[in-house]
Tab-separated table of C-alpha atoms in Angstrom:
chain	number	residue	atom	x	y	z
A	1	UNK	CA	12.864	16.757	-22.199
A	2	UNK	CA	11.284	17.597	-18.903
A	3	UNK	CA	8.711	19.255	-20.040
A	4	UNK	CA	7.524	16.798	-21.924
A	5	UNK	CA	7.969	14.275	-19.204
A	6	UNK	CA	5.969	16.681	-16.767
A	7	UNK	CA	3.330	16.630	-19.455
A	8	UNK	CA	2.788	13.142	-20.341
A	9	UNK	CA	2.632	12.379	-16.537
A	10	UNK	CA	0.474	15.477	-15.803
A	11	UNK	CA	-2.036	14.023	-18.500
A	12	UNK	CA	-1.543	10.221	-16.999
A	13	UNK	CA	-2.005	11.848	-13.335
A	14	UNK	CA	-5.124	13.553	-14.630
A	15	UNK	CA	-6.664	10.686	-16.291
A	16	UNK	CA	-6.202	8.790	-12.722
A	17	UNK	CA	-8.275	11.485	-10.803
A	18	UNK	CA	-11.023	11.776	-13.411
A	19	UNK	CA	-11.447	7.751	-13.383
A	20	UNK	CA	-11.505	7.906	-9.478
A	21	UNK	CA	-14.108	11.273	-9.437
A	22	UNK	CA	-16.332	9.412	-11.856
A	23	UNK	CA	-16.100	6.084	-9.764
A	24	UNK	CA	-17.175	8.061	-6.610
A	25	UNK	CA	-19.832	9.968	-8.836
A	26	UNK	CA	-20.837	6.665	-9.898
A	27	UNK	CA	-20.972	5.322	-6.421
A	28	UNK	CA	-23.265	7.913	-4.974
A	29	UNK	CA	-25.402	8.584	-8.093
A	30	UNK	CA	-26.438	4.938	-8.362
A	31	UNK	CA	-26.341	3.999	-4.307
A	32	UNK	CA	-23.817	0.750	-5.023
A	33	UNK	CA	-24.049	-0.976	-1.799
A	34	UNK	CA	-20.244	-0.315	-0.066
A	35	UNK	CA	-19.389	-4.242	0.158
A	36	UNK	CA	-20.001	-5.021	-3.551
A	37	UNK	CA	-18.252	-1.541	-4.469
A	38	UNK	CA	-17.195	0.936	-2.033
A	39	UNK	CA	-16.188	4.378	-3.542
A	40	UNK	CA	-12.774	5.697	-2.971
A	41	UNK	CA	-13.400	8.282	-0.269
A	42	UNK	CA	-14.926	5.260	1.614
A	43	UNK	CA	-12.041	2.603	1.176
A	44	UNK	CA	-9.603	6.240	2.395
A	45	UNK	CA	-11.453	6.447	5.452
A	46	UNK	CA	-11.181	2.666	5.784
A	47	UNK	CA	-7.259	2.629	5.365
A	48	UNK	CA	-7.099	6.188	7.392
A	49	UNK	CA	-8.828	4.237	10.765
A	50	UNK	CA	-6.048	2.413	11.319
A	51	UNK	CA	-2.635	3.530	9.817
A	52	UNK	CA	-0.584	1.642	11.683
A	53	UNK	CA	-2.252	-1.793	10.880
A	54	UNK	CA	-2.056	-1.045	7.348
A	55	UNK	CA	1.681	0.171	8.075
A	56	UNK	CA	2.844	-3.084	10.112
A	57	UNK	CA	1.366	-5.645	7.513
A	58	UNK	CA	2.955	-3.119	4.736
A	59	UNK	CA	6.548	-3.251	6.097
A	60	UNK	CA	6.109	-7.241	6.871
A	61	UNK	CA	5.593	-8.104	3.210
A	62	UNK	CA	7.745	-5.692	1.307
A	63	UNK	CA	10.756	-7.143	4.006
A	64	UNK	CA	9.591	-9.885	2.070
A	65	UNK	CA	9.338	-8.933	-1.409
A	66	UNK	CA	12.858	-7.217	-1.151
A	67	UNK	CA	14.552	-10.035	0.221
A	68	UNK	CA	13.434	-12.593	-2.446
A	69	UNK	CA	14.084	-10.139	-5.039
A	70	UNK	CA	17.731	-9.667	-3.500
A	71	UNK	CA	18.468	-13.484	-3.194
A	72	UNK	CA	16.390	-14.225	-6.989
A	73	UNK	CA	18.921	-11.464	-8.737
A	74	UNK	CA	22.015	-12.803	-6.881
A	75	UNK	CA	21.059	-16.718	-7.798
A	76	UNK	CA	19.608	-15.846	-11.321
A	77	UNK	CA	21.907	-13.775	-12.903
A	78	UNK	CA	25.070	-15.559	-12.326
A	79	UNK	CA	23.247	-18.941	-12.895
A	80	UNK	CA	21.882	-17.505	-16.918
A	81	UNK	CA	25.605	-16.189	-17.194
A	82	UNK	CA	26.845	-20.017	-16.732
A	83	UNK	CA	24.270	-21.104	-19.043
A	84	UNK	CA	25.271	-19.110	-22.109
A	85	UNK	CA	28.832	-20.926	-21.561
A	86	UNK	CA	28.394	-24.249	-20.747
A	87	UNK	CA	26.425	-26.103	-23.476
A	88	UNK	CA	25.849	-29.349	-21.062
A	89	UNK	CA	24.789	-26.849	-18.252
A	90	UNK	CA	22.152	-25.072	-20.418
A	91	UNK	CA	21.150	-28.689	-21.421
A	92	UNK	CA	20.259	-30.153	-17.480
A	93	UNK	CA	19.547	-27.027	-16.106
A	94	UNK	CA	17.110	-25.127	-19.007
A	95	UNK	CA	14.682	-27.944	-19.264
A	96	UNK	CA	14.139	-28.044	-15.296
A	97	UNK	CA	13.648	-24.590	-15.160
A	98	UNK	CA	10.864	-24.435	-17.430
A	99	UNK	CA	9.562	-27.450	-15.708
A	100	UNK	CA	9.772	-25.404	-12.870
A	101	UNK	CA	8.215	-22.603	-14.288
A	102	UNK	CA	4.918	-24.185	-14.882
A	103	UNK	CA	4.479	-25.794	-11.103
A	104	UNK	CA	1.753	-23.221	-10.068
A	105	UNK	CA	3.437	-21.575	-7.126
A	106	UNK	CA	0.605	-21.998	-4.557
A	107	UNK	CA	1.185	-25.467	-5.188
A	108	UNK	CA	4.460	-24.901	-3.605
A	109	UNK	CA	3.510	-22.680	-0.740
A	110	UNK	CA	2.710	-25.433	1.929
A	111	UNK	CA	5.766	-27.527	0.826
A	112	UNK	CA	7.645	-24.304	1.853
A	113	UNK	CA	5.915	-24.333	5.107
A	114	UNK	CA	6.540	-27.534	6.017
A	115	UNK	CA	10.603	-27.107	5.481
A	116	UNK	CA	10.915	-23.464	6.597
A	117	UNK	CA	7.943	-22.824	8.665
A	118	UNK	CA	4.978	-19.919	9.314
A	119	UNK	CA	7.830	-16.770	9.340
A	120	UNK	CA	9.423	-14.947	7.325
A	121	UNK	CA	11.866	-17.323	5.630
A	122	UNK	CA	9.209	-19.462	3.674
A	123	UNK	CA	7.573	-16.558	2.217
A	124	UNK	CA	10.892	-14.887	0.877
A	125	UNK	CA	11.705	-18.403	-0.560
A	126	UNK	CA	8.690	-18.187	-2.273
A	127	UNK	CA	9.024	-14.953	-3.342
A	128	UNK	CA	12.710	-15.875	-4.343
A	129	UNK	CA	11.577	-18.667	-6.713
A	130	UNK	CA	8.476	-16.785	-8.256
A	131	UNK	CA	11.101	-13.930	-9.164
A	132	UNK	CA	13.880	-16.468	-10.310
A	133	UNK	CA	12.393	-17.502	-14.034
A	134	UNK	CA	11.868	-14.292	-15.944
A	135	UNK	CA	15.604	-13.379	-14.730
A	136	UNK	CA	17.386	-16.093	-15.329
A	137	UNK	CA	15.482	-16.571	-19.091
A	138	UNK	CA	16.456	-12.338	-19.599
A	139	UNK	CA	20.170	-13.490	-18.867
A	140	UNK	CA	20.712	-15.647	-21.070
A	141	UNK	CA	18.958	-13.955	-24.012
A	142	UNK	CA	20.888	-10.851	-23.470
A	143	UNK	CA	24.612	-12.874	-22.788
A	144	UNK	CA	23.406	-14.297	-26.192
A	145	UNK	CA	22.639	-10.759	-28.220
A	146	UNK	CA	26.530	-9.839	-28.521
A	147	UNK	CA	27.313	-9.478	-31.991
A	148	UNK	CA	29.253	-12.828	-33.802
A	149	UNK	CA	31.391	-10.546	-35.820
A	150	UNK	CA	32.661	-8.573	-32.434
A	151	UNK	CA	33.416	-11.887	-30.440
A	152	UNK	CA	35.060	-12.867	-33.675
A	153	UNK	CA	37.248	-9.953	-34.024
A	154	UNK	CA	37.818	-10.068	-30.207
A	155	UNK	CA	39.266	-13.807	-30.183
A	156	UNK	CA	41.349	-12.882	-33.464
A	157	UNK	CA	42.872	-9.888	-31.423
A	158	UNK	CA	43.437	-12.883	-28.653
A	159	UNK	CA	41.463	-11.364	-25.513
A	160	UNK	CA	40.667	-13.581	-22.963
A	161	UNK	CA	37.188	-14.766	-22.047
A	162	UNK	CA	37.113	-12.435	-19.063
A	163	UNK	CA	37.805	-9.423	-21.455
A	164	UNK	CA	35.423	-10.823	-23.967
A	165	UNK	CA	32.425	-10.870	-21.372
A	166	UNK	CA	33.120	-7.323	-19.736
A	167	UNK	CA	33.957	-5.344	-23.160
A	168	UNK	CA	31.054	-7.432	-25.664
A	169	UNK	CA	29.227	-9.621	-23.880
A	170	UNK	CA	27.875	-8.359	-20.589
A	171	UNK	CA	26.704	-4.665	-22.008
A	172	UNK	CA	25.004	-5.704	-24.452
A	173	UNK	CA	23.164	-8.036	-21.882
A	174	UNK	CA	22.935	-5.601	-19.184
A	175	UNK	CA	19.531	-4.215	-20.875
A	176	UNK	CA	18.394	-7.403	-20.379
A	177	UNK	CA	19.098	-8.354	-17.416
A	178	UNK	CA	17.659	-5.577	-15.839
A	179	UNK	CA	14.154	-6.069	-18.015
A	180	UNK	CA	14.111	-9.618	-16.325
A	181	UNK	CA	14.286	-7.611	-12.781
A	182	UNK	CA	12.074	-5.420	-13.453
A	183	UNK	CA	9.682	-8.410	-14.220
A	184	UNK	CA	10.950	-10.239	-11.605
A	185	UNK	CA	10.219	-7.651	-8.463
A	186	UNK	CA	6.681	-7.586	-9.640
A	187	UNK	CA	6.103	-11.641	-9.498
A	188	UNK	CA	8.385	-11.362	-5.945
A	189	UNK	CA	5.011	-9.619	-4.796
A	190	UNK	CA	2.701	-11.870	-6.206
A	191	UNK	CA	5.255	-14.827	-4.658
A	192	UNK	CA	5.169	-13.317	-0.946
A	193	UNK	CA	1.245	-12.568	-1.520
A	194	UNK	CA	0.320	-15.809	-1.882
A	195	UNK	CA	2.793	-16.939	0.512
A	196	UNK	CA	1.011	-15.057	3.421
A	197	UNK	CA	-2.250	-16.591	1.973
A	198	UNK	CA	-1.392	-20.047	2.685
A	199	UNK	CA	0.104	-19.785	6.421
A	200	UNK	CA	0.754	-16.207	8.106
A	201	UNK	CA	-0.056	-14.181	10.954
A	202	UNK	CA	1.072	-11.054	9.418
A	203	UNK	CA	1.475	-9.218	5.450
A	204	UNK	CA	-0.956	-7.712	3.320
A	205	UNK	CA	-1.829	-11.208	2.353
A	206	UNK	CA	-3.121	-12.347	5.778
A	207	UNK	CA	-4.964	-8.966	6.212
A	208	UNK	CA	-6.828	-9.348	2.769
A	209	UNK	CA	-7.667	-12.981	4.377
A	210	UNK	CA	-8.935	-11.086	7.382
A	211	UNK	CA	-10.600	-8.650	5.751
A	212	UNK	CA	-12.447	-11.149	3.646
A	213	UNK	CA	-13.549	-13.078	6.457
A	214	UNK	CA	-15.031	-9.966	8.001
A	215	UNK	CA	-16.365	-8.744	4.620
A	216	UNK	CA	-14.859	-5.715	5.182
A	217	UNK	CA	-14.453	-4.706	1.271
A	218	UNK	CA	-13.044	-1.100	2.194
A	219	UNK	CA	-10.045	-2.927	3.396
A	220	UNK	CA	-10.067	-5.568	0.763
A	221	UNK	CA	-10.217	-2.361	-1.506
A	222	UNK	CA	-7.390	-0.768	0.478
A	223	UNK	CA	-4.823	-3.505	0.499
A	224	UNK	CA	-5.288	-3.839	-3.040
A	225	UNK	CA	-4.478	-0.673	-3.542
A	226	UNK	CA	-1.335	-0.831	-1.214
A	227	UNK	CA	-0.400	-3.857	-3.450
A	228	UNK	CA	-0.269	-1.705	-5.993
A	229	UNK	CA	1.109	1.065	-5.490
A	230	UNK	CA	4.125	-1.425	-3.864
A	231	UNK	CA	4.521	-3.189	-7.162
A	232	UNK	CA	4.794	0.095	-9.131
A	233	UNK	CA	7.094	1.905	-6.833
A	234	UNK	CA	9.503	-1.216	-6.729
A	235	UNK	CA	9.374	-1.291	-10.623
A	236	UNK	CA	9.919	2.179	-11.142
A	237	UNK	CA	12.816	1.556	-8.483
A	238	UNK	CA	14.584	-0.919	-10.602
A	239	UNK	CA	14.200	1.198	-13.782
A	240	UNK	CA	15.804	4.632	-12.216
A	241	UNK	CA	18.819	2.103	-11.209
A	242	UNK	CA	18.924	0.581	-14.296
A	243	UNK	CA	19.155	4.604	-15.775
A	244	UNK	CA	21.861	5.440	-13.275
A	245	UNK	CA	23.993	2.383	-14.308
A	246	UNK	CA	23.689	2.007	-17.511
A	247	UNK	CA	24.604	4.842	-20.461
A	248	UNK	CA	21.442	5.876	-22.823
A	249	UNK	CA	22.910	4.224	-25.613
A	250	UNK	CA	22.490	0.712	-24.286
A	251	UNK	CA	19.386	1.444	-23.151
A	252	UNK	CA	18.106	3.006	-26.862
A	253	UNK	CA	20.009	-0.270	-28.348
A	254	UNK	CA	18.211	-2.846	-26.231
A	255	UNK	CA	14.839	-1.377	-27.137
A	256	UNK	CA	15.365	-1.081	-30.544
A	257	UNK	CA	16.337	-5.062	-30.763
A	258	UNK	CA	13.562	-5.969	-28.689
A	259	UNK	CA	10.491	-6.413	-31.154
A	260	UNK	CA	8.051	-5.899	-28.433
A	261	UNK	CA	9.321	-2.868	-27.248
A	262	UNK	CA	7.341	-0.373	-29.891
A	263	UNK	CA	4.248	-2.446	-29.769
């Protein structure tokens, strides 16, 4: 088993440094001007002048990020868990969520601004409710997935509702739950991103603002790349959690009644 995950990533690894060899290949065979295209070594040296730039505006935005993320799963969660039992909640609360959904979040960012001003706060916010959606929807599907026949068989055998959620209902949803998070940490960047675009002295937003007044596209390039290497390390996070709390079978079950899962 690990040699074949050692291999798949050696070949995926491999792939990455032949696409970025070409690119610089590309970059010095055909003289691309650096701010349409710089070539990897150059947007390196661009990140390598000034670590600690890169470092401050790196630590200001995943603060952010993490904290949305935190405050999305704690809200989210619980809130598609009440859903799935109260038919009256599901009916006020579902149709505003979608609603929600479909605001276009920059449309939200100065509104934010205005109630929680330039720092930190309005930026988690919006990372909060740009993470909130994909979790709460991921609850509720997955509270819904337990078999009828076992909740049946459980309320014959008269278990409570408590005992009913922890033994049928809440591992079959854990798989889930934890695919909406793993969604949802990667839209809590995009949330805090454009949060920092719209009013921010600081974040990897406000320095690709910077950079772009400048025209400094090795930065541009750089941040980018910080982006997403963020995004992927925070997803890959969430998925080595979700295979340290939950057991392989509920894992292998989840994926095998998801339909997109083998496409």
């Amino acid at each position: 088993m690990a040699l074949r995950w050692l291999r798949f990533n050696g070949i995926v690894i491999g792939l990455y440094l032949l696409a970025f060899v070409l690119w610089e290949v590309a970059s010095r065979v055909f003289a691309i001007p650096t701010f349409i295209l710089p070539s990897p070594l150059t947007i390196l040296a661009s990140a390598a002048e000034e670590p600690s730039v890169l470092a401050t505006h790196t630590s200001v935005t995943l603060q952010e990020v993490v904290g949305g993320f935190l405050l999305a799963a704690a809200i989210s969660i619980p809130l598609g868990m009440l859903l799935i039992y109260s038919r009256l909640l599901e009916r006020l609360v579902y149709p505003s969520l979608v609603a929600f959904q479909a605001i276009p979040k920059v449309a939200l960012a100065p509104i934010l601004v205005v109630w929680f001003g330039f720092g930190l706060t309005s930026k988690v916010v919006l990372a909060l409710v740009t993470a909130a959606f994909p979790i709460v929807i991921n609850t509720v599907i997955g509270m819904g997935q337990a078999p009828r026949e076992m909740l049946y068989l459980m309320r014959s055998l008269r278990a409570s509702p408590w005992q009913i959620f922890i033994k049928a209902r809440l591992p079959v949803a854990a798989p889930y739950i934890f695919g909406g998070l793993k969604i949802g940490i990667t839209l809590a960047v995009v949330g805090a991103v454009v949060g920092e675009f719209i009013a921010s002295n600081s974040g990897l937003g406000y320095l690709l603002l910077v950079a772009n007044n400048n025209l400094d596209t090795p930065m541009l390039f750089a941040v980018v790349v910080v982006l997403a290497v963020m995004s992927s390390v925070l997803f890959y996070a969430v998925e080595a959690a979700e295979a340290i709390l939950l057991p392989r079978p509920l894992r292998r079950s989840q994926r095998r009644l998801d339909p997109g899962a083998n496409a």
